Structures are given as C-alpha cells and as structure tokens.
C-alpha cells in the first residue's frame, strides 16, 4: 500500500506544534510495517539550510489558483525510509513563520491544488492520501470536483485527520470564486453557517474522517466541543473514527536522551532523582524533598491555564516547587512571570519554547500538570509517563484515553472530571499524598514508564483503516 501524508508541517523540517510530531513519526511507523509512505509539505523559508541541501529538484509545473497561474516546484528527499516531497513557491512560502499571514487562505488553496497536480510528475502513486487539518482540507474537495474521474486518480482514496477542530479554515464567501475556483453548483460542499468552511468541505468529501483519540471522536459530536461542526459530523459519523496518537520513543527515551543529565529506565530509576537535583540547581532552587510540578504548554485558554491561575497560590501552599515552560497569550505570560517574581525560590518560568529544557522538565519533574478544557489527544502526558513523571490531567479527549487515575492504586497518573479549579486542586493534593508514600510512588512511576505509547499499535489501526477503504 502506498500512502501519501499531506500536512502543513512535519518534524524535522518545520514545526509549530503536535501536528509536526505526528507527521514526522506516523509515516515512519507505518513504513516499518512494510508499506510505502511519503509526506508532502510546503518548502518553507524556515527549513534548515543543511536539510535543504539534501533535497533533489524533481519538476516544475503550473498550478491554478482560481484565475491565476502560479509556479510550483517539486523537491524530494528521503529520511527514515520515508520519501518527503516539498511544494515550492517563494511568493507563498519564503516568509518568516509558517502561519498567521493575511493570505493564509490563498497559500493553502495553492497547496491543496498543487498536491493533486504533483501526482502527475512524481514516481509515487498513492493508494491513500492522508490529509491533516484545515490547511490540507481542499485536497479532498478538489479531488471530488475535478480529479476523481481522471485516469490515474480513479482508485485513489482520501482521509481527513482532524487534529484540533477549533481550526477550520473559515473565510468569507468571496474566496469561493476569487481564490478557490470552485463552480457555483459545487458551492454547497464548502458553505456552512454563512461562511466558506474548508474543514467542512473535507468532512463532506473525504472517504474517511479520523480524529486523534477515540474519546475526541465522540466529543466532537457534542456542540460543546465541535465548534459549530457537530451537525455535519453527526450526519457523517458513519465514516468517523478515533485513533490514538503515539509518541516517538526514540526521540523521548530516558535511557538515551542527550538533553538530560542522567539516564535511567523503569528497572533503575535512580537517575531520575539525579536529573531532578540537577534541574533544581539550574533553576536556582534548593534541593529538598518537595515534589517538583512541571508545566510545558501553550498559554491559551483551552489548555486550562485559567484553572492554574485560580489555584496557583494553593498549589504553592501544598508544598510544591513549580517549573513552567511555554508561550502564548500575554495575559497568561504576565501571570506566570509575576508568580516567579513573587515566589523566586519556588517558581521558575521560561517563556518561549526550548526543546532541551522541555526534555529536562519531563525527566526531572515528579508530576506534570495538564488541566485542559479540551485536548484532542495530547502528547505531553505520554512523554511525561515515558520519563516516569506522573501526569495530572482533566478527563477529556486523549487525556482520558491514556491516563488512569491512581485512586485504585493501579493507575499511571491522576485525573479529575469537571473543568473546575477545586477538582483540579483535589487531584494535585491526592498526588502529593501518594508522593509522600515512597513505596506507593515508586510503584506508580514504574507503571507509568511501562505504558506503551509508541506509534506501533496506532500504526496498525491506521493501516487497518486505510485497507478498509481500499477493499
């Protein structure tokens, strides 16, 4: 089976979040099981020059963007037994940053059409195109409108993976003719609630819809989670499936991680305490018996930062030291910075994203706080468990699917149900109580580290889903 993953970012070439990790890991895992995988993404300015030097020019072609004719170059390279294709257009992609531009709609209209046109010029004939998030949502739409009856395309199947339903590619109706070039008689595919909604178009036209955890697949049928798309998803639920994401266990490996001071494993966790001492010293904290609570996140509302703000003083009073890494909305950044100034011996805050520090926090913290309002899958809680750090999470999306509460003494972390600061604080206090029982805590750490959150199992489910579409 030949599978082409279309995405706006992928590790190690360009990344802004968890999507890049998934697209950088899943094709490699499927390829290891005997299938041919490729990835296609834009050729951004941000891609490292050394990685650019490994690319080979394949072809150039012209892509229709409504009434425009735009240049498109195709580059190729191979890494980890996966072929990578890159869509080149300097007008659209030779910029600082990946997203957030006034013409993002046009940039990814071009990308969607270019992916389908590219198939005529490359020596890779996919059976499946796996599209990821709204930036690729026009691929199944264009296929449905223009390509499905063309020779060479007629057996192709397309899936749409929703990594976060909040981001839908919603624009005014003027883009339909001005940018997309979709005929008026097909406009109903994309129209929704008075807007043009690219993700809605993909839900209509894709052969399969995938979300990144089983719980999230059920949640997005609920108006509270669906961000307006619950009606169309309920209508198309027969092709909706939730498949849990995994993590790259080579990248996050406490036995080999180059960013941590000491290596350790589930059979010998002594190095974890040494990592903690090292990080406390780095942060200017005194070494002691207090638990270290880690937070690595984007500072945005749906990550549950408001709950942390409400309960922060109580968490400090429980006897925690806290290390925070992240960036996002200024109101949240200012809050954490103020807390670090108020409690300089107990709170450390680093704004921005520093991968090396993130690894050290995962390896050194005793607990990892993730009280998300919504979380399609979440990778951080799985990474934390890989390093023997007990996650404290709200039961939503992939957090519910991966974290078992330790209330019955057989869990791998701690959880709470309602989006409420008091309930979160209760879970934190229960974690502190178990932490004080060294024997109980050592058993919890070992259970967390034994959890298999690799891509191997999820890759099998993806393969089964893709094969089901072809049969």
PDB file of C-alpha atoms in Angstrom, residues 52-263:
ATOM      1  CA  UNK A  52      17.600  21.864   2.112  1.00  0.00           C
ATOM      2  CA  UNK A  53      20.955  20.695   0.811  1.00  0.00           C
ATOM      3  CA  UNK A  54      19.736  17.095   0.919  1.00  0.00           C
ATOM      4  CA  UNK A  55      16.792  17.833  -1.410  1.00  0.00           C
ATOM      5  CA  UNK A  56      16.667  16.979  -5.099  1.00  0.00           C
ATOM      6  CA  UNK A  57      14.719  19.055  -7.636  1.00  0.00           C
ATOM      7  CA  UNK A  58      12.123  16.868  -9.390  1.00  0.00           C
ATOM      8  CA  UNK A  59       9.932  19.047 -11.602  1.00  0.00           C
ATOM      9  CA  UNK A  60       8.218  22.372 -12.055  1.00  0.00           C
ATOM     10  CA  UNK A  61       4.613  22.861 -13.062  1.00  0.00           C
ATOM     11  CA  UNK A  62       1.845  25.448 -13.145  1.00  0.00           C
ATOM     12  CA  UNK A  63      -0.989  25.354 -10.610  1.00  0.00           C
ATOM     13  CA  UNK A  64      -4.371  27.036 -10.996  1.00  0.00           C
ATOM     14  CA  UNK A  65      -5.408  29.301  -8.122  1.00  0.00           C
ATOM     15  CA  UNK A  66      -8.806  30.339  -9.456  1.00  0.00           C
ATOM     16  CA  UNK A  67      -7.968  32.615 -12.439  1.00  0.00           C
ATOM     17  CA  UNK A  68      -4.227  32.767 -11.551  1.00  0.00           C
ATOM     18  CA  UNK A  69      -1.465  30.541 -12.900  1.00  0.00           C
ATOM     19  CA  UNK A  70       1.182  30.001 -10.217  1.00  0.00           C
ATOM     20  CA  UNK A  71       4.632  28.440 -10.415  1.00  0.00           C
ATOM     21  CA  UNK A  72       5.164  25.267  -8.400  1.00  0.00           C
ATOM     22  CA  UNK A  73       8.468  23.480  -7.882  1.00  0.00           C
ATOM     23  CA  UNK A  74       8.732  19.933  -6.548  1.00  0.00           C
ATOM     24  CA  UNK A  75      11.666  18.812  -4.413  1.00  0.00           C
ATOM     25  CA  UNK A  76      12.315  15.416  -2.865  1.00  0.00           C
ATOM     26  CA  UNK A  77      14.439  13.744  -0.207  1.00  0.00           C
ATOM     27  CA  UNK A  78      14.373  10.565   1.871  1.00  0.00           C
ATOM     28  CA  UNK A  79      14.700  10.108   5.618  1.00  0.00           C
ATOM     29  CA  UNK A  80      13.947   7.144   7.891  1.00  0.00           C
ATOM     30  CA  UNK A  81      12.675   5.110   4.931  1.00  0.00           C
ATOM     31  CA  UNK A  82      10.064   7.794   4.162  1.00  0.00           C
ATOM     32  CA  UNK A  83      10.051   9.927   0.997  1.00  0.00           C
ATOM     33  CA  UNK A  84       9.463  13.658   1.536  1.00  0.00           C
ATOM     34  CA  UNK A  85       8.127  15.937  -1.203  1.00  0.00           C
ATOM     35  CA  UNK A  86       8.206  19.726  -0.896  1.00  0.00           C
ATOM     36  CA  UNK A  87       5.962  22.227  -2.701  1.00  0.00           C
ATOM     37  CA  UNK A  88       7.978  25.303  -3.635  1.00  0.00           C
ATOM     38  CA  UNK A  89       6.614  28.768  -4.331  1.00  0.00           C
ATOM     39  CA  UNK A  90       8.627  31.657  -2.910  1.00  0.00           C
ATOM     40  CA  UNK A  91       5.736  34.112  -3.031  1.00  0.00           C
ATOM     41  CA  UNK A  92       3.714  31.913  -0.663  1.00  0.00           C
ATOM     42  CA  UNK A  93       6.356  30.216   1.487  1.00  0.00           C
ATOM     43  CA  UNK A  94       9.551  32.286   1.507  1.00  0.00           C
ATOM     44  CA  UNK A  95       8.477  34.103   4.694  1.00  0.00           C
ATOM     45  CA  UNK A  96       9.415  34.155   8.354  1.00  0.00           C
ATOM     46  CA  UNK A  97       6.984  31.824  10.121  1.00  0.00           C
ATOM     47  CA  UNK A  98       4.537  29.183   8.961  1.00  0.00           C
ATOM     48  CA  UNK A  99       1.101  30.751   9.542  1.00  0.00           C
ATOM     49  CA  UNK A 100      -0.630  33.927  10.579  1.00  0.00           C
ATOM     50  CA  UNK A 101      -0.432  35.804   7.282  1.00  0.00           C
ATOM     51  CA  UNK A 102      -3.244  37.805   5.672  1.00  0.00           C
ATOM     52  CA  UNK A 103      -3.310  35.423   2.700  1.00  0.00           C
ATOM     53  CA  UNK A 104      -3.165  32.065   4.505  1.00  0.00           C
ATOM     54  CA  UNK A 105      -6.318  31.019   2.665  1.00  0.00           C
ATOM     55  CA  UNK A 106      -4.677  31.564  -0.715  1.00  0.00           C
ATOM     56  CA  UNK A 107      -1.420  29.915   0.405  1.00  0.00           C
ATOM     57  CA  UNK A 108      -3.176  26.670   1.303  1.00  0.00           C
ATOM     58  CA  UNK A 109      -5.615  26.780  -1.606  1.00  0.00           C
ATOM     59  CA  UNK A 110      -2.468  26.677  -3.724  1.00  0.00           C
ATOM     60  CA  UNK A 111      -1.001  23.869  -1.630  1.00  0.00           C
ATOM     61  CA  UNK A 112      -4.120  21.703  -1.903  1.00  0.00           C
ATOM     62  CA  UNK A 113      -4.286  22.004  -5.687  1.00  0.00           C
ATOM     63  CA  UNK A 114      -0.507  21.570  -6.018  1.00  0.00           C
ATOM     64  CA  UNK A 115      -0.553  18.248  -4.141  1.00  0.00           C
ATOM     65  CA  UNK A 116      -3.026  16.749  -6.612  1.00  0.00           C
ATOM     66  CA  UNK A 117      -1.217  18.177  -9.647  1.00  0.00           C
ATOM     67  CA  UNK A 118       2.104  16.895  -8.290  1.00  0.00           C
ATOM     68  CA  UNK A 119       0.946  13.285  -8.654  1.00  0.00           C
ATOM     69  CA  UNK A 120       1.358  13.554 -12.440  1.00  0.00           C
ATOM     70  CA  UNK A 121       5.068  14.350 -12.066  1.00  0.00           C
ATOM     71  CA  UNK A 122       6.412  12.092  -9.307  1.00  0.00           C
ATOM     72  CA  UNK A 123       7.331   8.423  -9.198  1.00  0.00           C
ATOM     73  CA  UNK A 124       4.975   7.693  -6.294  1.00  0.00           C
ATOM     74  CA  UNK A 125       1.407   6.668  -6.959  1.00  0.00           C
ATOM     75  CA  UNK A 126      -0.561   6.752  -3.711  1.00  0.00           C
ATOM     76  CA  UNK A 127      -3.464   4.479  -2.924  1.00  0.00           C
ATOM     77  CA  UNK A 128      -4.354   6.738   0.021  1.00  0.00           C
ATOM     78  CA  UNK A 129      -3.820  10.435   0.668  1.00  0.00           C
ATOM     79  CA  UNK A 130      -3.977  11.160   4.387  1.00  0.00           C
ATOM     80  CA  UNK A 131      -4.793  14.864   4.850  1.00  0.00           C
ATOM     81  CA  UNK A 132      -4.141  16.620   8.144  1.00  0.00           C
ATOM     82  CA  UNK A 133      -6.011  19.669   9.465  1.00  0.00           C
ATOM     83  CA  UNK A 134      -7.630  22.558   7.582  1.00  0.00           C
ATOM     84  CA  UNK A 135      -4.503  23.515   5.623  1.00  0.00           C
ATOM     85  CA  UNK A 136      -4.973  20.346   3.556  1.00  0.00           C
ATOM     86  CA  UNK A 137      -8.776  20.281   3.616  1.00  0.00           C
ATOM     87  CA  UNK A 138      -9.181  21.359  -0.009  1.00  0.00           C
ATOM     88  CA  UNK A 139      -7.395  18.243  -1.283  1.00  0.00           C
ATOM     89  CA  UNK A 140     -10.496  16.009  -0.970  1.00  0.00           C
ATOM     90  CA  UNK A 141     -12.688  18.896  -2.185  1.00  0.00           C
ATOM     91  CA  UNK A 142     -10.641  19.463  -5.341  1.00  0.00           C
ATOM     92  CA  UNK A 143     -10.406  15.709  -5.870  1.00  0.00           C
ATOM     93  CA  UNK A 144     -14.201  15.424  -5.683  1.00  0.00           C
ATOM     94  CA  UNK A 145     -14.797  18.347  -8.037  1.00  0.00           C
ATOM     95  CA  UNK A 146     -12.010  17.948 -10.629  1.00  0.00           C
ATOM     96  CA  UNK A 147      -9.967  14.740 -10.372  1.00  0.00           C
ATOM     97  CA  UNK A 148     -11.929  11.679  -9.308  1.00  0.00           C
ATOM     98  CA  UNK A 149     -12.786  10.561 -12.831  1.00  0.00           C
ATOM     99  CA  UNK A 150      -9.376  11.268 -14.367  1.00  0.00           C
ATOM    100  CA  UNK A 151      -7.133   8.411 -15.427  1.00  0.00           C
ATOM    101  CA  UNK A 152      -4.674   7.580 -12.654  1.00  0.00           C
ATOM    102  CA  UNK A 153      -6.850   9.150  -9.969  1.00  0.00           C
ATOM    103  CA  UNK A 154      -9.933   6.955 -10.168  1.00  0.00           C
ATOM    104  CA  UNK A 155      -8.867   4.434  -7.478  1.00  0.00           C
ATOM    105  CA  UNK A 156      -7.455   6.992  -5.043  1.00  0.00           C
ATOM    106  CA  UNK A 157      -8.983   7.265  -1.554  1.00  0.00           C
ATOM    107  CA  UNK A 158      -8.604  10.269   0.744  1.00  0.00           C
ATOM    108  CA  UNK A 159      -8.887  10.561   4.517  1.00  0.00           C
ATOM    109  CA  UNK A 160      -9.077  13.722   6.626  1.00  0.00           C
ATOM    110  CA  UNK A 161      -7.500  13.723  10.091  1.00  0.00           C
ATOM    111  CA  UNK A 162      -8.790  16.380  12.497  1.00  0.00           C
ATOM    112  CA  UNK A 163      -6.054  17.217  14.987  1.00  0.00           C
ATOM    113  CA  UNK A 164      -7.959  20.137  16.512  1.00  0.00           C
ATOM    114  CA  UNK A 165     -11.459  21.039  15.394  1.00  0.00           C
ATOM    115  CA  UNK A 166     -11.093  24.642  16.607  1.00  0.00           C
ATOM    116  CA  UNK A 167      -9.099  25.409  13.462  1.00  0.00           C
ATOM    117  CA  UNK A 168     -11.391  25.066  10.444  1.00  0.00           C
ATOM    118  CA  UNK A 169     -10.269  27.462   7.715  1.00  0.00           C
ATOM    119  CA  UNK A 170     -13.345  29.711   7.850  1.00  0.00           C
ATOM    120  CA  UNK A 171     -13.489  32.602   5.372  1.00  0.00           C
ATOM    121  CA  UNK A 172     -15.998  34.866   3.666  1.00  0.00           C
ATOM    122  CA  UNK A 173     -17.949  33.647   0.658  1.00  0.00           C
ATOM    123  CA  UNK A 174     -15.858  35.798  -1.696  1.00  0.00           C
ATOM    124  CA  UNK A 175     -12.948  33.312  -1.539  1.00  0.00           C
ATOM    125  CA  UNK A 176     -15.037  30.654  -3.302  1.00  0.00           C
ATOM    126  CA  UNK A 177     -14.674  32.251  -6.722  1.00  0.00           C
ATOM    127  CA  UNK A 178     -11.777  34.663  -6.144  1.00  0.00           C
ATOM    128  CA  UNK A 179      -9.298  32.113  -4.721  1.00  0.00           C
ATOM    129  CA  UNK A 180     -10.658  28.584  -4.878  1.00  0.00           C
ATOM    130  CA  UNK A 181     -12.179  28.488  -8.338  1.00  0.00           C
ATOM    131  CA  UNK A 182     -14.986  26.174  -7.194  1.00  0.00           C
ATOM    132  CA  UNK A 183     -18.022  26.251  -9.547  1.00  0.00           C
ATOM    133  CA  UNK A 184     -21.199  27.751  -8.099  1.00  0.00           C
ATOM    134  CA  UNK A 185     -23.056  24.435  -8.424  1.00  0.00           C
ATOM    135  CA  UNK A 186     -20.470  22.869  -6.043  1.00  0.00           C
ATOM    136  CA  UNK A 187     -20.547  25.731  -3.557  1.00  0.00           C
ATOM    137  CA  UNK A 188     -22.714  23.758  -1.115  1.00  0.00           C
ATOM    138  CA  UNK A 189     -19.753  21.494  -0.381  1.00  0.00           C
ATOM    139  CA  UNK A 190     -17.948  24.349   1.371  1.00  0.00           C
ATOM    140  CA  UNK A 191     -20.744  26.636   2.567  1.00  0.00           C
ATOM    141  CA  UNK A 192     -21.660  26.366   6.237  1.00  0.00           C
ATOM    142  CA  UNK A 193     -23.392  28.826   8.543  1.00  0.00           C
ATOM    143  CA  UNK A 194     -22.906  31.683   6.099  1.00  0.00           C
ATOM    144  CA  UNK A 195     -19.172  31.123   5.625  1.00  0.00           C
ATOM    145  CA  UNK A 196     -16.849  29.091   3.469  1.00  0.00           C
ATOM    146  CA  UNK A 197     -15.535  26.388   5.783  1.00  0.00           C
ATOM    147  CA  UNK A 198     -12.641  24.355   4.390  1.00  0.00           C
ATOM    148  CA  UNK A 199     -12.753  21.655   7.062  1.00  0.00           C
ATOM    149  CA  UNK A 200     -16.486  21.202   6.499  1.00  0.00           C
ATOM    150  CA  UNK A 201     -15.752  20.638   2.815  1.00  0.00           C
ATOM    151  CA  UNK A 202     -13.273  17.909   3.704  1.00  0.00           C
ATOM    152  CA  UNK A 203     -15.778  16.238   6.040  1.00  0.00           C
ATOM    153  CA  UNK A 204     -18.284  16.196   3.149  1.00  0.00           C
ATOM    154  CA  UNK A 205     -15.935  14.796   0.514  1.00  0.00           C
ATOM    155  CA  UNK A 206     -13.270  12.651   2.241  1.00  0.00           C
ATOM    156  CA  UNK A 207     -13.705   8.868   2.224  1.00  0.00           C
ATOM    157  CA  UNK A 208     -12.814   8.645   5.914  1.00  0.00           C
ATOM    158  CA  UNK A 209     -12.579  11.075   8.833  1.00  0.00           C
ATOM    159  CA  UNK A 210     -10.065  10.383  11.588  1.00  0.00           C
ATOM    160  CA  UNK A 211      -9.534  12.110  14.911  1.00  0.00           C
ATOM    161  CA  UNK A 212      -6.517  11.675  17.142  1.00  0.00           C
ATOM    162  CA  UNK A 213      -8.156   9.777  20.004  1.00  0.00           C
ATOM    163  CA  UNK A 214     -11.294   7.645  20.460  1.00  0.00           C
ATOM    164  CA  UNK A 215     -12.708   9.969  23.123  1.00  0.00           C
ATOM    165  CA  UNK A 216     -12.245  13.023  20.908  1.00  0.00           C
ATOM    166  CA  UNK A 217     -14.129  11.279  18.099  1.00  0.00           C
ATOM    167  CA  UNK A 218     -17.123  11.060  20.420  1.00  0.00           C
ATOM    168  CA  UNK A 219     -16.666  14.524  21.934  1.00  0.00           C
ATOM    169  CA  UNK A 220     -16.759  16.385  18.624  1.00  0.00           C
ATOM    170  CA  UNK A 221     -20.305  15.123  18.062  1.00  0.00           C
ATOM    171  CA  UNK A 222     -21.236  17.311  21.038  1.00  0.00           C
ATOM    172  CA  UNK A 223     -21.860  21.029  20.327  1.00  0.00           C
ATOM    173  CA  UNK A 224     -19.738  21.985  23.350  1.00  0.00           C
ATOM    174  CA  UNK A 225     -16.622  20.544  21.688  1.00  0.00           C
ATOM    175  CA  UNK A 226     -17.428  20.710  17.973  1.00  0.00           C
ATOM    176  CA  UNK A 227     -17.019  24.469  17.434  1.00  0.00           C
ATOM    177  CA  UNK A 228     -20.119  24.526  15.230  1.00  0.00           C
ATOM    178  CA  UNK A 229     -19.437  21.401  13.166  1.00  0.00           C
ATOM    179  CA  UNK A 230     -21.499  18.957  15.249  1.00  0.00           C
ATOM    180  CA  UNK A 231     -24.375  18.882  12.732  1.00  0.00           C
ATOM    181  CA  UNK A 232     -22.281  17.878   9.756  1.00  0.00           C
ATOM    182  CA  UNK A 233     -20.226  15.431  11.844  1.00  0.00           C
ATOM    183  CA  UNK A 234     -23.372  13.772  13.165  1.00  0.00           C
ATOM    184  CA  UNK A 235     -24.519  13.360   9.568  1.00  0.00           C
ATOM    185  CA  UNK A 236     -21.161  11.844   8.551  1.00  0.00           C
ATOM    186  CA  UNK A 237     -20.408   9.884  11.716  1.00  0.00           C
ATOM    187  CA  UNK A 238     -20.516   6.612   9.740  1.00  0.00           C
ATOM    188  CA  UNK A 239     -17.062   7.467   8.397  1.00  0.00           C
ATOM    189  CA  UNK A 240     -15.660   8.923  11.653  1.00  0.00           C
ATOM    190  CA  UNK A 241     -13.033   7.026  13.644  1.00  0.00           C
ATOM    191  CA  UNK A 242     -10.748   7.928  16.559  1.00  0.00           C
ATOM    192  CA  UNK A 243      -7.177   6.605  16.521  1.00  0.00           C
ATOM    193  CA  UNK A 244      -4.908   7.483  19.424  1.00  0.00           C
ATOM    194  CA  UNK A 245      -1.686   9.307  18.602  1.00  0.00           C
ATOM    195  CA  UNK A 246       1.631   7.924  19.758  1.00  0.00           C
ATOM    196  CA  UNK A 247       4.993   9.463  20.581  1.00  0.00           C
ATOM    197  CA  UNK A 248       8.428   8.994  19.057  1.00  0.00           C
ATOM    198  CA  UNK A 249      10.031   6.686  21.619  1.00  0.00           C
ATOM    199  CA  UNK A 250      13.468   7.210  20.070  1.00  0.00           C
ATOM    200  CA  UNK A 251      13.260  10.973  20.486  1.00  0.00           C
ATOM    201  CA  UNK A 252      11.874  10.659  24.029  1.00  0.00           C
ATOM    202  CA  UNK A 253      13.999   7.950  25.597  1.00  0.00           C
ATOM    203  CA  UNK A 254      15.211   8.354  29.200  1.00  0.00           C
ATOM    204  CA  UNK A 255      17.933   5.777  28.562  1.00  0.00           C
ATOM    205  CA  UNK A 256      19.499   7.748  25.685  1.00  0.00           C
ATOM    206  CA  UNK A 257      18.181  11.326  25.795  1.00  0.00           C
ATOM    207  CA  UNK A 258      21.153  13.658  25.112  1.00  0.00           C
ATOM    208  CA  UNK A 259      19.440  16.613  26.819  1.00  0.00           C
ATOM    209  CA  UNK A 260      19.197  15.145  30.319  1.00  0.00           C
ATOM    210  CA  UNK A 261      21.949  14.966  32.933  1.00  0.00           C
ATOM    211  CA  UNK A 262      21.462  11.312  33.906  1.00  0.00           C
ATOM    212  CA  UNK A 263      19.924   8.374  32.092  1.00  0.00           C
TER     213      UNK A 263
END
